[in-house]
Short mmCIF file of N, CA and C in Angstrom, two decimals:
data_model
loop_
_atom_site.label_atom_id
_atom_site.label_comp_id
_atom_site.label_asym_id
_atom_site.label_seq_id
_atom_site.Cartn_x
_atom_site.Cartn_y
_atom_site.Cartn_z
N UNK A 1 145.67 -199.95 126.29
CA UNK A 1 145.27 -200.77 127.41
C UNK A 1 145.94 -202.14 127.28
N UNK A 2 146.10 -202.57 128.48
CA UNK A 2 146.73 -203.83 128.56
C UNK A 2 146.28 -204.67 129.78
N UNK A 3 147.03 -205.95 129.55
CA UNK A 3 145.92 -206.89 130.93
C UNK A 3 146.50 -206.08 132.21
N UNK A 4 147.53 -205.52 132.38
CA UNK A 4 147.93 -204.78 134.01
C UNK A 4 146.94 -204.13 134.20
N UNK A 5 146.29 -203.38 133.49
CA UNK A 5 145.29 -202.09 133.16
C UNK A 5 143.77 -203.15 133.44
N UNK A 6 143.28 -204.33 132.91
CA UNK A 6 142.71 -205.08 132.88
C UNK A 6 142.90 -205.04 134.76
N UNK A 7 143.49 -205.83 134.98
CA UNK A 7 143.55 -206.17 136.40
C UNK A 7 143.54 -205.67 137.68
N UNK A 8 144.00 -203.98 137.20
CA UNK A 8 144.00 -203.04 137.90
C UNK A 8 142.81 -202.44 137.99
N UNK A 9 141.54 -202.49 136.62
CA UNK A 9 140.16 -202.19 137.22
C UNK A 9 140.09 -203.25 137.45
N UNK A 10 139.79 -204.32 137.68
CA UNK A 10 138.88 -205.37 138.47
C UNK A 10 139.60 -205.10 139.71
N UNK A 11 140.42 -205.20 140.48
CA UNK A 11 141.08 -205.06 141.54
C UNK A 11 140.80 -203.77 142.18
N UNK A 12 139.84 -202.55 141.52
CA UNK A 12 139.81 -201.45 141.96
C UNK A 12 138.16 -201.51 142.53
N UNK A 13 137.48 -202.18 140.78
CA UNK A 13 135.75 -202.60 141.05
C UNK A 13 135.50 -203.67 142.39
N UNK A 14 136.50 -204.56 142.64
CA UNK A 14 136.42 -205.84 143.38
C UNK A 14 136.30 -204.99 145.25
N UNK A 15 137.17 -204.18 145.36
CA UNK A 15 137.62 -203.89 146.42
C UNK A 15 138.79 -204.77 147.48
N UNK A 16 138.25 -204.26 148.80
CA UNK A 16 139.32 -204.78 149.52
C UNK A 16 138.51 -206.02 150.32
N UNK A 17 138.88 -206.31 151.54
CA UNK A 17 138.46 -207.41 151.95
C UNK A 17 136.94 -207.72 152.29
N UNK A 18 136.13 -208.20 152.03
CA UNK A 18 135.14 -209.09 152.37
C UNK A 18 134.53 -209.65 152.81
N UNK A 19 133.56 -210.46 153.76
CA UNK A 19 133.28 -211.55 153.72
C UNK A 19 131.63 -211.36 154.07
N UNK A 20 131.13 -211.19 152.93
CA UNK A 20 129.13 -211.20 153.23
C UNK A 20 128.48 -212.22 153.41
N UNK A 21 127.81 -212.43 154.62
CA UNK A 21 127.05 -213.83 154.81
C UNK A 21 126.70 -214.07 153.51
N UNK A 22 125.80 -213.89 152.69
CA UNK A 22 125.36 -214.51 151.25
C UNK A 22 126.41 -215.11 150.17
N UNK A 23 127.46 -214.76 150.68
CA UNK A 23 128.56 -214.67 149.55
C UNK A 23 128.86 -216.43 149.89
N UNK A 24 128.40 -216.88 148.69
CA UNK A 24 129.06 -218.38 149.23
C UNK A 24 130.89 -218.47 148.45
N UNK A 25 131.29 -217.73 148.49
CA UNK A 25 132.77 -217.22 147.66
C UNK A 25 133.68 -217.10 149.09
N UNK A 26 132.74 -217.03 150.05
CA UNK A 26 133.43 -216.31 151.49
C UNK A 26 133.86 -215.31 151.68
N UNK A 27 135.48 -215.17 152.49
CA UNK A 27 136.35 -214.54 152.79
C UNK A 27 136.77 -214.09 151.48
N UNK A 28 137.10 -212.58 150.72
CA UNK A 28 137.56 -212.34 149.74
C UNK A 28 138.64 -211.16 149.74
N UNK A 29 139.54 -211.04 148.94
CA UNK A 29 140.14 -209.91 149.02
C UNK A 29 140.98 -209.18 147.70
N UNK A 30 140.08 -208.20 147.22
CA UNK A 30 140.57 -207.88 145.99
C UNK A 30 139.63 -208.62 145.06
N UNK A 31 138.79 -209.10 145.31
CA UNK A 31 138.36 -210.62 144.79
C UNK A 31 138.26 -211.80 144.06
N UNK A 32 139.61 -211.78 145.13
CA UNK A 32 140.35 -213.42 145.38
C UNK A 32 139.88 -213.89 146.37
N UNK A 33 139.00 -215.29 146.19
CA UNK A 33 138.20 -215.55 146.94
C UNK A 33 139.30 -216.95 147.98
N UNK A 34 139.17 -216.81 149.36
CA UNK A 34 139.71 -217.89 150.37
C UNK A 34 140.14 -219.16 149.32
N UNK A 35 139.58 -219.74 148.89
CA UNK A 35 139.30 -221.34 148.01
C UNK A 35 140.79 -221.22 147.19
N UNK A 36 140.43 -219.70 146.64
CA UNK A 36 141.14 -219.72 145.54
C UNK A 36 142.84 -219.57 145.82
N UNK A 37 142.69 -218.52 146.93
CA UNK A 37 143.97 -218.27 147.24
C UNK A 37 144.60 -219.37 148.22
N UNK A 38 143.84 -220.61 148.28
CA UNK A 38 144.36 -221.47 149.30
C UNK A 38 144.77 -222.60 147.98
N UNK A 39 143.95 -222.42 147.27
CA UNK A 39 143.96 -223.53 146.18
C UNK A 39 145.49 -223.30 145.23
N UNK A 40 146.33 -221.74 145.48
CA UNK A 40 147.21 -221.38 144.76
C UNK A 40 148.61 -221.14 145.77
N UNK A 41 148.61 -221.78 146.87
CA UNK A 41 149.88 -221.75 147.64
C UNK A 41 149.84 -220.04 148.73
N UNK A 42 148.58 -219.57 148.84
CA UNK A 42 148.55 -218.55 149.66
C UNK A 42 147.82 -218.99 150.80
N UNK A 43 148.34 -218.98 152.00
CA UNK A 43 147.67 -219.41 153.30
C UNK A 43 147.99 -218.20 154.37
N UNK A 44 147.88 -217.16 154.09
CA UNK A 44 147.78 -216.02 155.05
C UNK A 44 146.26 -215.56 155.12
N UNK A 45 146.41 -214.55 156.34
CA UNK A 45 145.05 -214.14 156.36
C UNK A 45 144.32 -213.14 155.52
N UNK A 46 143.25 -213.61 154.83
CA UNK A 46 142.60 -213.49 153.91
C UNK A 46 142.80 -211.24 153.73
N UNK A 47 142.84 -211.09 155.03
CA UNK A 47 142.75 -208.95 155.24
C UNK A 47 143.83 -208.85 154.65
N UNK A 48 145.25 -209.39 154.83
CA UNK A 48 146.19 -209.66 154.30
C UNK A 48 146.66 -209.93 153.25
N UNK A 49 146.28 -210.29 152.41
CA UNK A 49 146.44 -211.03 151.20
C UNK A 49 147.05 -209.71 150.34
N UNK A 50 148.39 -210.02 149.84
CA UNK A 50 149.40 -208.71 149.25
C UNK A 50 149.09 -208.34 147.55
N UNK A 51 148.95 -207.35 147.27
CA UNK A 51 148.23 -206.97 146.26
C UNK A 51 149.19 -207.56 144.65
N UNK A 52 150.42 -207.90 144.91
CA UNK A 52 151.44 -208.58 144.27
C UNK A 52 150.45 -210.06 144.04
N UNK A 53 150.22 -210.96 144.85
CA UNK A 53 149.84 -211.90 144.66
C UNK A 53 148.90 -211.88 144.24
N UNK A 54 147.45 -211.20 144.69
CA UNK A 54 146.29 -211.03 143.60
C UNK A 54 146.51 -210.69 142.43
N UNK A 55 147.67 -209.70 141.81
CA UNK A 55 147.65 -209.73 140.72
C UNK A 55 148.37 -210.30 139.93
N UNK A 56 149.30 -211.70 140.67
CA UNK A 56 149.28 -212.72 139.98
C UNK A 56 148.65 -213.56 139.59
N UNK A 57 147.74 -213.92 140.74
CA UNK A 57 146.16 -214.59 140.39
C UNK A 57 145.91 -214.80 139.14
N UNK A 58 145.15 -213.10 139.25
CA UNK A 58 144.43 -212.80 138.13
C UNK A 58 145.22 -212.75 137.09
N UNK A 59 146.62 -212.82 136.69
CA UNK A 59 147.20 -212.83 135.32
C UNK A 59 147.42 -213.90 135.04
N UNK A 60 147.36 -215.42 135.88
CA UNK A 60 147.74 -216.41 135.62
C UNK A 60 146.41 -216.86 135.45
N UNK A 61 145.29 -217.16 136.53
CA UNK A 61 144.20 -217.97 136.46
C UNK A 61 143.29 -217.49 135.45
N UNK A 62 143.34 -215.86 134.93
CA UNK A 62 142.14 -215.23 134.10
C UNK A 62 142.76 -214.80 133.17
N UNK A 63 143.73 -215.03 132.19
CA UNK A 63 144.30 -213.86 131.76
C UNK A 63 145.53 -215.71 130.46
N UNK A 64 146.42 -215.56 131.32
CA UNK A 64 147.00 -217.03 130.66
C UNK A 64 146.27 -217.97 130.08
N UNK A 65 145.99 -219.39 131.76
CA UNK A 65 145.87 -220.11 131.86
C UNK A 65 144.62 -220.70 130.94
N UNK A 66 143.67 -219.48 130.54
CA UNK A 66 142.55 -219.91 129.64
C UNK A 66 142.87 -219.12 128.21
N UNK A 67 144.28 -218.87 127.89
CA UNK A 67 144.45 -218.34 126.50
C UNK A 67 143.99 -217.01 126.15
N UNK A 68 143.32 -216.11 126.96
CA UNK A 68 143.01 -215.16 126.18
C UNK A 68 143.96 -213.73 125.48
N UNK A 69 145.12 -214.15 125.66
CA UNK A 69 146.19 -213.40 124.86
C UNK A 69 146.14 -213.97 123.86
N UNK A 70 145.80 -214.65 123.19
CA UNK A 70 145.48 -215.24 121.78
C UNK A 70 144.28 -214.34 121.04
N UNK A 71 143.39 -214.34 121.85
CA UNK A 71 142.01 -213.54 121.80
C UNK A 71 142.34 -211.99 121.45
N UNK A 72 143.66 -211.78 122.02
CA UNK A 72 143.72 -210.14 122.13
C UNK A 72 144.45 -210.17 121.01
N UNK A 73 145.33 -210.86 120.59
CA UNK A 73 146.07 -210.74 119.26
C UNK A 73 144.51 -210.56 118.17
N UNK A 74 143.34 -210.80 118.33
CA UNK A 74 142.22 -210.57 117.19
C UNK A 74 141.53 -209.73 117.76
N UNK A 75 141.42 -209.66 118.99
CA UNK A 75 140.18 -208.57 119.44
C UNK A 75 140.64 -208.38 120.73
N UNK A 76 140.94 -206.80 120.92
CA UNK A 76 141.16 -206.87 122.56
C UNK A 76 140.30 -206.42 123.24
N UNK A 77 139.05 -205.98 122.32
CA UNK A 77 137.68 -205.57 122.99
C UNK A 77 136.93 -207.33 123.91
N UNK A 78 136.97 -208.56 122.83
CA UNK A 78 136.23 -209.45 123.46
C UNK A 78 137.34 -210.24 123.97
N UNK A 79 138.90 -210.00 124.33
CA UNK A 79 139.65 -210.91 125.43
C UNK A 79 139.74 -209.88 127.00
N UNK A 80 138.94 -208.48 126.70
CA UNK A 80 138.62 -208.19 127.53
C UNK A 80 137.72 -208.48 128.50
N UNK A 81 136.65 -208.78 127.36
CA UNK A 81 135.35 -208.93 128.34
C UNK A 81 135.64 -210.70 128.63
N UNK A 82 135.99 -211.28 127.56
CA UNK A 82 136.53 -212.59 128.37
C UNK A 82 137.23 -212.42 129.94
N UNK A 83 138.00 -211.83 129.76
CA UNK A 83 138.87 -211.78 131.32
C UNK A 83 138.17 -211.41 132.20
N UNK A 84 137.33 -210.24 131.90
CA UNK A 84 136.30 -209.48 133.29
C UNK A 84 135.37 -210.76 133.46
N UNK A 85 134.44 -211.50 132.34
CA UNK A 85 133.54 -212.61 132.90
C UNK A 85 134.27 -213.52 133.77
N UNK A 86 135.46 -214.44 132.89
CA UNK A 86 135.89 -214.99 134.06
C UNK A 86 136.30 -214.81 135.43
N UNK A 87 136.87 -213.51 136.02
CA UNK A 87 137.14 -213.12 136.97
C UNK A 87 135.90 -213.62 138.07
N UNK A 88 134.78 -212.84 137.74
CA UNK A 88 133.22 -213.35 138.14
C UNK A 88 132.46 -214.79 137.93
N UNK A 89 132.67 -215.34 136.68
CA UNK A 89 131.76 -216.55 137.02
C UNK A 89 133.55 -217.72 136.53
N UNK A 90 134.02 -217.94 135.85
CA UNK A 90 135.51 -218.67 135.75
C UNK A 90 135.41 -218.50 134.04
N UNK A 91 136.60 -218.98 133.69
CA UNK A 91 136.98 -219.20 132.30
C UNK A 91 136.06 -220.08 131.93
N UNK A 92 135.96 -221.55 132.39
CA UNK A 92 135.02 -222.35 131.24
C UNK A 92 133.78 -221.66 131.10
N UNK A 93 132.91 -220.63 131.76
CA UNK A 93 131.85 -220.05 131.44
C UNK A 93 132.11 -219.10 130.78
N UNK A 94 133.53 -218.13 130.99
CA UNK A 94 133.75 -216.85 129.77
C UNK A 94 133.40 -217.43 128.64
N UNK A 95 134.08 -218.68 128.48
CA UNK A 95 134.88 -218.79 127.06
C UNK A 95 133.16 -219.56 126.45
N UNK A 96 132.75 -220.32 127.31
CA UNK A 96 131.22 -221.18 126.89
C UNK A 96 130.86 -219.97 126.39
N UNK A 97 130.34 -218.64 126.72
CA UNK A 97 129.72 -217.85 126.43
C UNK A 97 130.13 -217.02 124.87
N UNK A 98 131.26 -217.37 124.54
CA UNK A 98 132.12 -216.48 123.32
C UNK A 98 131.32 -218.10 122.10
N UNK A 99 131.98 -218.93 122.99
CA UNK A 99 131.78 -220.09 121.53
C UNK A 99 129.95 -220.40 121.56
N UNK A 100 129.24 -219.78 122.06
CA UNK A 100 127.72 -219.93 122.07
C UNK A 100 127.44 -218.62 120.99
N UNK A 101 127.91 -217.25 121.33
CA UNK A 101 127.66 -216.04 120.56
C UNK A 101 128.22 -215.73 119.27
N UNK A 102 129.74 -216.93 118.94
CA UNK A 102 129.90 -217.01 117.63
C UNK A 102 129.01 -218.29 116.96
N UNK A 103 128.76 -219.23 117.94
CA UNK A 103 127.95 -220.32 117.00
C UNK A 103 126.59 -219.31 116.39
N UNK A 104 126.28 -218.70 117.50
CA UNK A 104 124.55 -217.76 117.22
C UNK A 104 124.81 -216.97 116.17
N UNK A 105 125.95 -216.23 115.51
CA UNK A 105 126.53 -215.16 114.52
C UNK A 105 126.78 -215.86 113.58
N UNK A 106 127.15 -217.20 113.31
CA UNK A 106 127.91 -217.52 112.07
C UNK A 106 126.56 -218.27 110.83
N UNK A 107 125.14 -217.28 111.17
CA UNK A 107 124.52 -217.44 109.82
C UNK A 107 124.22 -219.18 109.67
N UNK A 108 123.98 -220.19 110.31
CA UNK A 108 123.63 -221.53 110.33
C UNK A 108 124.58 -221.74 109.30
N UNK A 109 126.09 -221.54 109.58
CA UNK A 109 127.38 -221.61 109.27
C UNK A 109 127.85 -221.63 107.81
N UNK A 110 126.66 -220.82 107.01
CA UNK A 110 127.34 -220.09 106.04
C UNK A 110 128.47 -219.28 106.15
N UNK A 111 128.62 -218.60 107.49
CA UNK A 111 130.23 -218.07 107.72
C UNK A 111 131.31 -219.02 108.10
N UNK A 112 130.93 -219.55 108.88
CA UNK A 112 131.91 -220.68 109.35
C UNK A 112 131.51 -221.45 110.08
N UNK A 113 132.42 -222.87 109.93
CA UNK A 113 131.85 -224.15 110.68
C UNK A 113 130.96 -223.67 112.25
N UNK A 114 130.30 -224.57 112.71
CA UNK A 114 130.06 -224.15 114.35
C UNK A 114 131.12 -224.85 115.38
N UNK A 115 131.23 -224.40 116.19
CA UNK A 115 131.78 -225.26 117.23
C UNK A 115 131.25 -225.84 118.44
N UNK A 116 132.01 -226.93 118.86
CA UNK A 116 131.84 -227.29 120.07
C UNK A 116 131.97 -226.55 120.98
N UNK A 117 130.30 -226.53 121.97
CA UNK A 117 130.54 -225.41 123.54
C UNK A 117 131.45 -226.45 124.56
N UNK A 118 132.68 -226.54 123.93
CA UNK A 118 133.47 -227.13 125.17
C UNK A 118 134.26 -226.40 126.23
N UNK A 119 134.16 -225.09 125.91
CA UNK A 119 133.99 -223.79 127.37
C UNK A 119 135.78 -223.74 127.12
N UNK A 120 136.07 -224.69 126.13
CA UNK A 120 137.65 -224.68 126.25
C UNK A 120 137.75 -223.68 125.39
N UNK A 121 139.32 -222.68 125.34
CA UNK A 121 139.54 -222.15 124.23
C UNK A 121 140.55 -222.53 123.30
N UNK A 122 140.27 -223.16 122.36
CA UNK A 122 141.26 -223.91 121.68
C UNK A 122 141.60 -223.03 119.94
N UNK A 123 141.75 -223.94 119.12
CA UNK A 123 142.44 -223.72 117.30
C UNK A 123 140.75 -223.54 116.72
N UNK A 124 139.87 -224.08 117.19
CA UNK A 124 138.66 -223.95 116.31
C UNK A 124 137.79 -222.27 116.74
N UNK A 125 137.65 -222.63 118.44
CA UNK A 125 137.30 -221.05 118.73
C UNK A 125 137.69 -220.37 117.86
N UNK A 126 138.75 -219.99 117.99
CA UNK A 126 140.14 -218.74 117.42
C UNK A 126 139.77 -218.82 115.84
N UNK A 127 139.86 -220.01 114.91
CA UNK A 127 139.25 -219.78 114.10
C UNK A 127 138.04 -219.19 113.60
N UNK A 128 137.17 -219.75 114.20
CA UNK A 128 135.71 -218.81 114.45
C UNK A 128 135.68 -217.53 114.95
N UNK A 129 136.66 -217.33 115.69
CA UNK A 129 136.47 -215.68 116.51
C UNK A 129 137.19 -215.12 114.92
N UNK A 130 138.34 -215.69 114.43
CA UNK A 130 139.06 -215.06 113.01
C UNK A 130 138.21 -214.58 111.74
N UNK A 131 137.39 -215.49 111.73
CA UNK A 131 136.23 -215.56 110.58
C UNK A 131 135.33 -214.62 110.65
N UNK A 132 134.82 -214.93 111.49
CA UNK A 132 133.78 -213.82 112.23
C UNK A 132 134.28 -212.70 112.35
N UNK A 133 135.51 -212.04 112.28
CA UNK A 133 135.99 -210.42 112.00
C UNK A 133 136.24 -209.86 111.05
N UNK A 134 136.75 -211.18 110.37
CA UNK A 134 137.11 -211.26 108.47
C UNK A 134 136.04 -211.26 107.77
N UNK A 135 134.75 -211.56 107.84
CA UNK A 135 133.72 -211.55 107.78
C UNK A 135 133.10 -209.54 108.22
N UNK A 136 132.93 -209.50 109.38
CA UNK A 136 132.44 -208.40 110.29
C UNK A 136 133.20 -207.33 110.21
N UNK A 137 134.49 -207.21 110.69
CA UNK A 137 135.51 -205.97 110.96
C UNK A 137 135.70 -205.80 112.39
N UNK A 138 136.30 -204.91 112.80
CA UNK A 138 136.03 -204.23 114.22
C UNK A 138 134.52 -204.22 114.60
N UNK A 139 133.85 -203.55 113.59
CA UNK A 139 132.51 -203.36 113.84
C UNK A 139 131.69 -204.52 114.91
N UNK A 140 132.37 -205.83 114.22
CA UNK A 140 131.38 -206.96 114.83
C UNK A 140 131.55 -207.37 116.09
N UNK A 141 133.18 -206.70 116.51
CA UNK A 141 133.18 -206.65 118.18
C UNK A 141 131.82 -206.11 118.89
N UNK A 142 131.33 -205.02 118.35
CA UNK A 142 130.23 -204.57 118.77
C UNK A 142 129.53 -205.56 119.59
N UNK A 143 128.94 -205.98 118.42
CA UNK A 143 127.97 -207.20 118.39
C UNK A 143 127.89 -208.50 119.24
N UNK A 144 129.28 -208.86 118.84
CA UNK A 144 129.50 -210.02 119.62
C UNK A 144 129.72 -210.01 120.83
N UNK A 145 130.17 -208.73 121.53
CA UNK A 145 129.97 -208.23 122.69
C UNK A 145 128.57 -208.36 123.49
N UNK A 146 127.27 -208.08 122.77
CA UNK A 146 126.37 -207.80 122.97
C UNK A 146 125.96 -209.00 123.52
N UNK A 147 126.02 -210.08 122.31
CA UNK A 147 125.27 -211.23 122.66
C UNK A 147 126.26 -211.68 123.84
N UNK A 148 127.71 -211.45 124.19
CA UNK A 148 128.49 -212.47 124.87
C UNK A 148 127.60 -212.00 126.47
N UNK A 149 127.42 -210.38 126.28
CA UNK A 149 126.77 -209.80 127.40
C UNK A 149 125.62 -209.99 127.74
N UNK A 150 124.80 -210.57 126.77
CA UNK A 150 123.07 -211.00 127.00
C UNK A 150 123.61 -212.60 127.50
N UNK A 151 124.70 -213.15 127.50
CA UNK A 151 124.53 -214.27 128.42
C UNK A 151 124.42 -214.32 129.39
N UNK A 152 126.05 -213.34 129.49
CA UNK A 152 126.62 -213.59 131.19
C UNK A 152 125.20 -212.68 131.85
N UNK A 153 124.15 -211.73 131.25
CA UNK A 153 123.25 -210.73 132.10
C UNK A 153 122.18 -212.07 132.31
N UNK A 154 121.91 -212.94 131.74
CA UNK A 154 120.68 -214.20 131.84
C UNK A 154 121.33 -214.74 133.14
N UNK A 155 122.54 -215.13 132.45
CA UNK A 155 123.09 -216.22 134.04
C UNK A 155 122.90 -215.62 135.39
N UNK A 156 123.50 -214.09 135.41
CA UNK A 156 123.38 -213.78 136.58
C UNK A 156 121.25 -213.60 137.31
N UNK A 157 120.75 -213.21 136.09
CA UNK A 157 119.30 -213.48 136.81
C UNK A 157 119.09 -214.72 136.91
N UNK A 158 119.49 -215.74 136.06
CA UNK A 158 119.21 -216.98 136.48
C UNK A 158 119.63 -217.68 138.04
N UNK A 159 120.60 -216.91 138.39
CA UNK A 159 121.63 -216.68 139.78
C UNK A 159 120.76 -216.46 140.82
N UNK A 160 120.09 -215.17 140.26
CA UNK A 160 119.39 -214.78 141.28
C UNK A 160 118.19 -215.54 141.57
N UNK A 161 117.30 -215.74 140.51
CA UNK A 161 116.06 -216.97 140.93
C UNK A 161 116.23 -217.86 141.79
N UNK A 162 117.39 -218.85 141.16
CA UNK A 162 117.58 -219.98 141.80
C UNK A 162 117.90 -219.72 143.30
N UNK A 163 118.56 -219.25 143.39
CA UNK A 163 119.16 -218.96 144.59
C UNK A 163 118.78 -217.61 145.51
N UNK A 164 117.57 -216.66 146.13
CA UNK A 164 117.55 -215.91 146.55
C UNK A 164 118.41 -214.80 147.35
N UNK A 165 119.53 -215.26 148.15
CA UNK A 165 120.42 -214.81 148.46
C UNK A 165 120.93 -213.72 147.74
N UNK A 166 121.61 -214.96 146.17
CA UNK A 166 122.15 -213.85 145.24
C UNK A 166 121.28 -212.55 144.91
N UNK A 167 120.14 -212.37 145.32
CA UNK A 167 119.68 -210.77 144.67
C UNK A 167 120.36 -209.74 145.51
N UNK A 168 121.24 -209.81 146.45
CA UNK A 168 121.65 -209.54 147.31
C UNK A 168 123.31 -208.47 146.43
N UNK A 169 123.63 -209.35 145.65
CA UNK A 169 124.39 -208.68 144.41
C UNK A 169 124.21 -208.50 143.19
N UNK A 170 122.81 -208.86 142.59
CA UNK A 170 122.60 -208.96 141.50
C UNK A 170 122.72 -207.14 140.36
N UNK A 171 122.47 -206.57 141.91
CA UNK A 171 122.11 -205.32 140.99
C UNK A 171 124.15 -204.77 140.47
N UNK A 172 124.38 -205.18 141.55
CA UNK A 172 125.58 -204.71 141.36
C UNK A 172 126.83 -205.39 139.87
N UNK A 173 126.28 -206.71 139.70
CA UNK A 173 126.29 -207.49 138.86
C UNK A 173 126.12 -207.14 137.45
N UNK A 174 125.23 -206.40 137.69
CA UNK A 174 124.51 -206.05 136.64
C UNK A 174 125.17 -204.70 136.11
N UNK A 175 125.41 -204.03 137.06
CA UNK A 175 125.72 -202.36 137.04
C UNK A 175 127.31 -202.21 136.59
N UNK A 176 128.06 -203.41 137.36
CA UNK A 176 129.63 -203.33 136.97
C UNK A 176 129.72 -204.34 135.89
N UNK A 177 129.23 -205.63 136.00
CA UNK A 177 129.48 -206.29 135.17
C UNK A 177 128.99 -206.51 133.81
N UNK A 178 128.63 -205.81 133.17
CA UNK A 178 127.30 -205.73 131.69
C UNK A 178 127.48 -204.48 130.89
N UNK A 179 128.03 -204.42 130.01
CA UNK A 179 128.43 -202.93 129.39
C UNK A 179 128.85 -202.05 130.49
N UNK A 180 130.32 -202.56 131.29
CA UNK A 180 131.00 -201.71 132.16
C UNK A 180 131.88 -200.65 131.93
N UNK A 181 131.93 -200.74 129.80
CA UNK A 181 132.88 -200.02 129.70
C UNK A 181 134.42 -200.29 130.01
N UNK A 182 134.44 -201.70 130.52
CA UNK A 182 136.06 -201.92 130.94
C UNK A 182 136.63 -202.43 129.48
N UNK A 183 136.38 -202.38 128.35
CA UNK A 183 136.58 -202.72 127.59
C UNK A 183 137.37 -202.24 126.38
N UNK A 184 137.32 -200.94 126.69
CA UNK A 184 137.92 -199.97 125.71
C UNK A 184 139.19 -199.74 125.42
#
């Protein structure tokens, strides 16, 4: 597996064009949301939007631009699920969610220092994600999966409280996005 493979299920789970009153994302397509594709030099109509360019999007905005080919050089199980969260809520929340589930794993840092939740992915993450396998093995992908997935599953009910609308996708949220299996 590779990020084409990556992008090609989200682009398959996402569907085609969009636009649900509740969805405050709007007009979407592939889901590349209006904002986004206006925010990246695409100004055609949203039904339109060429499947070339979404999956530049997504290799530049989810995939590059927040480092997680660094991630896959140690684990391509959790720069997976990095890429699928961000796709859905953005990178500074993927990545918040990885440096929260290794601070929670690293033993009140008998394994290794903690880090700053600066949602960035930088030399200390990567260290910590390093430790934490050198430490764990493959095995602890497991794990760290788990907790990265008991976040993003809180946020999205937290989604839904706050905001009623969102129950409107929550289940679906839940069903594609949370042990989807895109990970393997």
């Amino acid at each position: 597996m590779d990020v084409q493979d990556l992008i090609d299920e989200v682009i398959a789970r996402e569907g085609g064009y969009s636009d649900h009153p509740a969805d405050r994302g709007g007009a979407t397509n592939m889901g590349i949301t209006q904002a986004v594709a206006r925010d990246n030099g695409y100004f055609g109509a949203m039904q339109a939007l060429p499947r070339a360019t979404a999956e530049a999007l997504y290799r530049r905005l989810y995939w590059e631009e927040p480092g997680y080919a660094f991630v896959a050089e140690l684990s391509w199980p959790v720069a997976a699920e990095l890429f699928d969260a961000a796709v859905n809520m953005g990178p500074p929340t993927a990545t918040g969610f990885l440096q929260r589930a290794l601070n929670a794993l690293n033993r009140n840092q008998k394994d290794y220092p903690d880090i700053k939740v600066d949602r960035l992915l930088g030399g200390r993450t990567l260290a910590a994600l390093r430790a934490f396998r050198a430490l764990r093995g493959p095995s602890g992908d497991i794990v760290l999966l788990k907790a990265m997935e008991a976040l993003q599953g809180e946020r999205y009910i937290t989604l839904a409280e706050s905001r009623p609308a969102n129950e409107a996708f929550l289940y679906g949220w839940l069903a594609n996005r949370i042990g989807s299996g895109a990970r393997s």
